[in-house]
mmCIF file of C-alpha atoms in Angstrom:
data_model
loop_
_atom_site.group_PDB
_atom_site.id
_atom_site.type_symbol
_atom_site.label_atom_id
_atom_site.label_comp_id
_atom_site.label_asym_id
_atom_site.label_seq_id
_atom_site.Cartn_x
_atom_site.Cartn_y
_atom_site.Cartn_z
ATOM 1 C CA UNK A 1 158.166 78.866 87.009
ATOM 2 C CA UNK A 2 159.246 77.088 84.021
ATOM 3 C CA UNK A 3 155.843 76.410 81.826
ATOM 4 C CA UNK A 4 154.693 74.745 78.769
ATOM 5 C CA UNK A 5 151.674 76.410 76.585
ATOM 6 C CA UNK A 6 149.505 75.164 74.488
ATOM 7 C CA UNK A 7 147.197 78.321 73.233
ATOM 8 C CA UNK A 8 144.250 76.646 71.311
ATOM 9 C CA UNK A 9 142.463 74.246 73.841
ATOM 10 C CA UNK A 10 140.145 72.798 70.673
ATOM 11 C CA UNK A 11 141.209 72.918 66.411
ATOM 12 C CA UNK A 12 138.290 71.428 63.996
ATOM 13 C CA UNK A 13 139.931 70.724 60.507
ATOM 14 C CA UNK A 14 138.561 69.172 57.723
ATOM 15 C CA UNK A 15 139.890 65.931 56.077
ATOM 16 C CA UNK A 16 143.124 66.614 53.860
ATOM 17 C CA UNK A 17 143.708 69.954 54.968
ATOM 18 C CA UNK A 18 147.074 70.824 56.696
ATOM 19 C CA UNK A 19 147.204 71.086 60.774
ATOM 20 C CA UNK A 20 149.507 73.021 62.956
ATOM 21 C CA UNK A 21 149.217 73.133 66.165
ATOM 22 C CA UNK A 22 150.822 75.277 68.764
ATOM 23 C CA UNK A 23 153.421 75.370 71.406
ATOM 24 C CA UNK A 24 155.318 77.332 73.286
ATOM 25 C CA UNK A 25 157.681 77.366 76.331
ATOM 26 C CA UNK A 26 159.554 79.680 78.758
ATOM 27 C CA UNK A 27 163.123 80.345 78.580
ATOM 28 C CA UNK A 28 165.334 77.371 79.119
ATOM 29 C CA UNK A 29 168.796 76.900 77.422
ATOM 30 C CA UNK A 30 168.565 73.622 76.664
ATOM 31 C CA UNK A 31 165.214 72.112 76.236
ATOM 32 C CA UNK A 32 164.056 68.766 75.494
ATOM 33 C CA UNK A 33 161.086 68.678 73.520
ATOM 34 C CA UNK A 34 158.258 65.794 72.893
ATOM 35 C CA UNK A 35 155.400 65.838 71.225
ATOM 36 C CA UNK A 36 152.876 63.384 72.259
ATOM 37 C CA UNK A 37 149.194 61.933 71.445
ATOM 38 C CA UNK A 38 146.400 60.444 73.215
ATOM 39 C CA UNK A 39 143.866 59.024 71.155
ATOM 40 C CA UNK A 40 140.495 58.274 72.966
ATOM 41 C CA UNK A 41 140.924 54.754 75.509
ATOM 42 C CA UNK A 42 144.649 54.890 74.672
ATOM 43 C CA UNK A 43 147.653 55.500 76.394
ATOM 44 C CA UNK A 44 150.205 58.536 75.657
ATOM 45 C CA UNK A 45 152.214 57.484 72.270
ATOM 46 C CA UNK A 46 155.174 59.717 71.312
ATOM 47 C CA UNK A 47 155.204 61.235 67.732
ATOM 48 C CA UNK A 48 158.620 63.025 67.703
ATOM 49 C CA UNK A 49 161.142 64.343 69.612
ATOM 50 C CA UNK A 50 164.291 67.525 69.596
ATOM 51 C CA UNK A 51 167.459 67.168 71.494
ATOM 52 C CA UNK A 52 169.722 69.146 69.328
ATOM 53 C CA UNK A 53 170.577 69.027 66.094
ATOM 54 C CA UNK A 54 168.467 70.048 62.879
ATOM 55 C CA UNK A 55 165.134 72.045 63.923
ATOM 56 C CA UNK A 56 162.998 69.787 61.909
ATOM 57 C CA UNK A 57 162.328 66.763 63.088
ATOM 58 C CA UNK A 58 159.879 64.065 61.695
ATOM 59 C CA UNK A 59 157.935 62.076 63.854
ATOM 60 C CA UNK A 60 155.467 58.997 62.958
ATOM 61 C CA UNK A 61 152.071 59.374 61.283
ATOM 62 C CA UNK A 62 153.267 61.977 59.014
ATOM 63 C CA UNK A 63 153.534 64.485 61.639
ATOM 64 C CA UNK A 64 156.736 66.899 61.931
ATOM 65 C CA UNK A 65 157.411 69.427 64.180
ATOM 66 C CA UNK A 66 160.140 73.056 63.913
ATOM 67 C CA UNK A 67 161.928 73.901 66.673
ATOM 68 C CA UNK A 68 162.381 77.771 67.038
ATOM 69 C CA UNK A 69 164.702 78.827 69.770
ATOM 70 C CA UNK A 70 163.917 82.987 69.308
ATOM 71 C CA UNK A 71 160.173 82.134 69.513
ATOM 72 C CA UNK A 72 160.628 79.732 71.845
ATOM 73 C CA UNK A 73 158.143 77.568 70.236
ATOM 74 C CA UNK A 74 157.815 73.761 68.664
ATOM 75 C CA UNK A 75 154.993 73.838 66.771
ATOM 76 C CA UNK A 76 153.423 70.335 65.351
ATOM 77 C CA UNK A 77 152.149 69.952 61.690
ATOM 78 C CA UNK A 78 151.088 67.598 59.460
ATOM 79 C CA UNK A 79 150.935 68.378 55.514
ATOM 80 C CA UNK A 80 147.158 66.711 55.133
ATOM 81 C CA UNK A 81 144.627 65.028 57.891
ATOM 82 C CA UNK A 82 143.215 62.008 58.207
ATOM 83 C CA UNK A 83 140.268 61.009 60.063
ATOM 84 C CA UNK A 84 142.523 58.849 62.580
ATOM 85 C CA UNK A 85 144.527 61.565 63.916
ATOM 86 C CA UNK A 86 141.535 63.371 65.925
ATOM 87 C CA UNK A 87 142.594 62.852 69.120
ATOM 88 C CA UNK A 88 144.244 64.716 72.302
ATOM 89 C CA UNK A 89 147.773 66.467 71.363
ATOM 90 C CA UNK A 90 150.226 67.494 74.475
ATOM 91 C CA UNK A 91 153.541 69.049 73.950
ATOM 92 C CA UNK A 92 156.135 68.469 76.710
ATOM 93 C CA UNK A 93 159.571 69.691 77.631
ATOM 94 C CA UNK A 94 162.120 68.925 80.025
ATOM 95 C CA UNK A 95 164.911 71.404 80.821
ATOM 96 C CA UNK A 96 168.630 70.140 80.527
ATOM 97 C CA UNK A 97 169.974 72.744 82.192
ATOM 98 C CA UNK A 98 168.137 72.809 85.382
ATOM 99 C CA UNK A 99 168.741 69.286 86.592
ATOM 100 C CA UNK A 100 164.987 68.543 86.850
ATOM 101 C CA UNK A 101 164.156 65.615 84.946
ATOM 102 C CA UNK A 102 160.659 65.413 85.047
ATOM 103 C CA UNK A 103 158.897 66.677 81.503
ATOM 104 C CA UNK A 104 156.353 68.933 81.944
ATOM 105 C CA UNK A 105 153.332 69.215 80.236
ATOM 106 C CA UNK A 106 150.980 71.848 78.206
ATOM 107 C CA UNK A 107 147.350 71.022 78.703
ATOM 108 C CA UNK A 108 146.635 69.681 75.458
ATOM 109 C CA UNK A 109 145.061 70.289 71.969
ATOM 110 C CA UNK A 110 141.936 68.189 71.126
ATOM 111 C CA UNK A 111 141.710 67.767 67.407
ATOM 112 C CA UNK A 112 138.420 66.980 65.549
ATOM 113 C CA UNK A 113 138.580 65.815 61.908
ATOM 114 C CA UNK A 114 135.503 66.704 59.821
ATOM 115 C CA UNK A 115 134.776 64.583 57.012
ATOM 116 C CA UNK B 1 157.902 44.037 73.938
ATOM 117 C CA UNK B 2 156.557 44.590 77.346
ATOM 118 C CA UNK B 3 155.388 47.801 78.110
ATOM 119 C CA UNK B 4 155.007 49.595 81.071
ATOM 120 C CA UNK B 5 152.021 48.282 82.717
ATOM 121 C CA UNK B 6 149.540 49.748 85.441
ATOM 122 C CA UNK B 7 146.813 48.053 87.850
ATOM 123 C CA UNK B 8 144.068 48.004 88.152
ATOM 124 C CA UNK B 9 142.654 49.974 84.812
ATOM 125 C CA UNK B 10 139.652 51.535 86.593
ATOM 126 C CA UNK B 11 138.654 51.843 90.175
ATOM 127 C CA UNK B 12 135.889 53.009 92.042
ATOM 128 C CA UNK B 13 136.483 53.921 96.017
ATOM 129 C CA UNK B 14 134.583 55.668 98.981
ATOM 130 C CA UNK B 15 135.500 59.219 99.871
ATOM 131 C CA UNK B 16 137.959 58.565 102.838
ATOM 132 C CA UNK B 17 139.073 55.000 101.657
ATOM 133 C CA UNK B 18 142.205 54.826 100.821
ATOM 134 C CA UNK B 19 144.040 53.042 97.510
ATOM 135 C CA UNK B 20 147.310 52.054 95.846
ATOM 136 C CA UNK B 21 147.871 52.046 92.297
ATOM 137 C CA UNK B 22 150.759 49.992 91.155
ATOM 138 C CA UNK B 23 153.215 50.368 88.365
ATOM 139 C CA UNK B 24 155.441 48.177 86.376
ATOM 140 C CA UNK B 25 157.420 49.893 84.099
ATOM 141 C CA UNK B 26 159.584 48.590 81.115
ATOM 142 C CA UNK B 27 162.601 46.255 82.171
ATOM 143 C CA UNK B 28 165.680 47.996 82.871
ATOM 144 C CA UNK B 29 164.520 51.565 82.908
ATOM 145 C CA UNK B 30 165.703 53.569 86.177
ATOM 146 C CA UNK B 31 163.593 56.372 85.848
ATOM 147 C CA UNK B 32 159.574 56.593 86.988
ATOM 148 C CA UNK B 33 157.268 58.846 86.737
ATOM 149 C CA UNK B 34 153.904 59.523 88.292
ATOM 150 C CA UNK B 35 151.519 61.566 86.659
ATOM 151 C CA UNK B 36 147.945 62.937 87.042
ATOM 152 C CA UNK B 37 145.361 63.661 84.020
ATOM 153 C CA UNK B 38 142.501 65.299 85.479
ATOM 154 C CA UNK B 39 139.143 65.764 83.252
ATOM 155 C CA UNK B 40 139.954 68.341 80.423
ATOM 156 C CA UNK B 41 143.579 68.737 81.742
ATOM 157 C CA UNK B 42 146.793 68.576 81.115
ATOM 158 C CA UNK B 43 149.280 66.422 82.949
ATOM 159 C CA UNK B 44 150.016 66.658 86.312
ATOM 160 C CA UNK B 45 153.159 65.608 87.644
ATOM 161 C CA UNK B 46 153.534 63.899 91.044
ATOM 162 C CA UNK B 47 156.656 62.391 91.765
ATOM 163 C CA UNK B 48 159.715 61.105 89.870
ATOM 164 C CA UNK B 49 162.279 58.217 91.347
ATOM 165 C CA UNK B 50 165.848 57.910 89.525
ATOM 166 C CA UNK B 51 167.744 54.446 90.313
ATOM 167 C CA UNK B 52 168.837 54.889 94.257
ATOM 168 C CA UNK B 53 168.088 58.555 94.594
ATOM 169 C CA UNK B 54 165.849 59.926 96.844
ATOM 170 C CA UNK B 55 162.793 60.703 94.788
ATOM 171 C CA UNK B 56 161.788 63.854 93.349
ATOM 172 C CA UNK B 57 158.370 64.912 95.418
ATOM 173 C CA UNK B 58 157.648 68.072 94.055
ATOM 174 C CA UNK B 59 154.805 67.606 92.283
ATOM 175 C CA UNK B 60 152.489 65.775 95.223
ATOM 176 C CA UNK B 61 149.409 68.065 95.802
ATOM 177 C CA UNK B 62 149.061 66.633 99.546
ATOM 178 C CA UNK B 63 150.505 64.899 102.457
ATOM 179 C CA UNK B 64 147.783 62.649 101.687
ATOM 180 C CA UNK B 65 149.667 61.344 98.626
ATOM 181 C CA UNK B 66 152.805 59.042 98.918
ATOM 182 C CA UNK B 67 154.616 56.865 96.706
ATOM 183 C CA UNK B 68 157.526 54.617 96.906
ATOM 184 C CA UNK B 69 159.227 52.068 94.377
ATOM 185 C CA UNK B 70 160.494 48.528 95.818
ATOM 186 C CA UNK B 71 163.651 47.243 94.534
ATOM 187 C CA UNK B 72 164.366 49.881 91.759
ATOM 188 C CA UNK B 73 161.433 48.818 89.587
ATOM 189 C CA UNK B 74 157.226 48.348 90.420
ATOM 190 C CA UNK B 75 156.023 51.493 92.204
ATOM 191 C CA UNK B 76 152.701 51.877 93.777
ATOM 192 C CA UNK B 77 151.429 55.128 94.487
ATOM 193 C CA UNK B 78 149.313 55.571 97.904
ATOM 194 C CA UNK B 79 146.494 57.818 98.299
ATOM 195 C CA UNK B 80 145.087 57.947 101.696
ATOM 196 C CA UNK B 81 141.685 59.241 102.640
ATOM 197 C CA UNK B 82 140.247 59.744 99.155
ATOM 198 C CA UNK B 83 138.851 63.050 98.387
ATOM 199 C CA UNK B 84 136.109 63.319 95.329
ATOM 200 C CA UNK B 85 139.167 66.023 93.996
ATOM 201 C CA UNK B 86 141.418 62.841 93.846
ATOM 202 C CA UNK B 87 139.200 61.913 90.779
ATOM 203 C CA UNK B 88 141.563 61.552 87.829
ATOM 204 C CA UNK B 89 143.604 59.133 85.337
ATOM 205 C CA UNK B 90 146.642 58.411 87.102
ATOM 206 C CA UNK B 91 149.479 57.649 84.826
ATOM 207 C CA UNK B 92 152.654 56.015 84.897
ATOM 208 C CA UNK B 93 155.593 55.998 83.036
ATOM 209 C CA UNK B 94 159.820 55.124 82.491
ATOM 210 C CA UNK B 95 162.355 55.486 80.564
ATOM 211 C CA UNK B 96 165.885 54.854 80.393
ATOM 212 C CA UNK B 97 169.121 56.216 81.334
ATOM 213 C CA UNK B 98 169.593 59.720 83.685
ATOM 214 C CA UNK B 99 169.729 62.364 80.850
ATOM 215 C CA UNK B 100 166.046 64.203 80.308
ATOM 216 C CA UNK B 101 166.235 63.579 76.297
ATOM 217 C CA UNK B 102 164.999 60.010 76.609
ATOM 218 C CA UNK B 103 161.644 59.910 76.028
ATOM 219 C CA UNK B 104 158.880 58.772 78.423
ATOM 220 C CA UNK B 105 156.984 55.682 77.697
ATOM 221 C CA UNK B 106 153.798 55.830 79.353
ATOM 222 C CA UNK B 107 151.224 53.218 80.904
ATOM 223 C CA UNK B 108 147.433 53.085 80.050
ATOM 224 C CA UNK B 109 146.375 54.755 83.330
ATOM 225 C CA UNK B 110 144.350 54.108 86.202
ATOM 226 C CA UNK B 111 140.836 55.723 86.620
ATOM 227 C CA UNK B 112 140.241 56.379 90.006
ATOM 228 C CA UNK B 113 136.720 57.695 90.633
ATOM 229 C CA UNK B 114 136.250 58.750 94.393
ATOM 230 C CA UNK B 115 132.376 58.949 94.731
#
């Protein structure tokens, strides 16, 4: 079955330092990728997205993410932290080829910023 | 703009009681999704509906579970006979067109606690 993972269920950083957070996928030839957040009482807000194209895209709040087709991974980072960005992190893909159109999800990275 | 928009924001039922959860989504967007956010999870799809096609059921957990959209645009998602397992954030969201690289814009959630 097609699957999204996110390995590290919890990252504590500290304030300015740089964040990357991990995903990867199974095969698919063509997938769709999103990153999304979920801060705490808030709805699901998309940072960036790939379709095709270069394999680094920037997203809002800083955040960019690399798309590596022979890892099979889209890894999110952001170049320094702030406080504001603690908050839930869920990488999702959809798969072009197969037709299905509903994104599915990893089970999300909670980030803690330490002052 | 409008966003998609989900009622009520919190409810609280019996085990065995039954509930819909309702769904606007954005104006103009054929595709809806249902999704589930259980404590410390990931997302959970349920169902998908695309314009006039029969919907994509796939991801319902249970017979118990139904959902249907009137007129190509509010949805309300049926659970029948409540189970304390049904306890979750129940999320909604659309997005335009048929291809999967649009991305999803997502509702606020329901929280249904079965007690």
């Amino acid at each position: 079955a097609q699957s999204v993972t996110q390995p590290d269920i919890h990252i504590t950083v500290s304030e300015g330092a740089s964040l990357e957070l991990r995903c990867n996928y199974s095969y698919g030839a063509t997938p769709y990728l999103f990153w999304y957040v979920q801060s705490p009482g808030q709805g699901l807000q998309l940072l960036l997205k790939y379709f095709s194209g270069d394999t680094l895209v920037q997203g809002i709040k800083g955040f960019e993410a690399e798309f590596k087709r022979s890892q099979s991974s889209f890894n999110l980072r952001k170049p320094s932290v702030h406080w504001s960005d603690a908050a839930e992190y869920f990488c999702a893909v959809v798969w072009g080829d197969t037709g299905r159109r509903a994104l599915t999800f990893g089970s999300g990275t909670r980030l803690q910023v330490q002052p | 703009g409008a966003g998609v928009s989900q009622s009520p924001s919190n409810k609280v039922t019996e085990k065995g009681k039954d509930v819909e959860l309702r769904c606007d989504p954005i104006s103009g967007h054929t595709a809806l999704y249902w999704y589930r956010q259980s404590l410390g999870q990931g997302l959970e799809f349920l169902i998908y509906f695309q314009g006039n096609s029969a919907p994509d059921k796939s991801g319902l957990p249970s017979d118990r579970f139904s959902a249907e959209r009137t007129g190509g645009s509010v949805s309300t998602l049926t659970i029948q006979r409540t189970q304390q397992e049904d306890s979750a954030v129940y999320l909604c969201a659309s997005r335009t067109g048929t291809g999967g690289n649009s991305p999803l814009h997502f509702g606020n959630g329901t929280r249904l606690t079965v007690t």
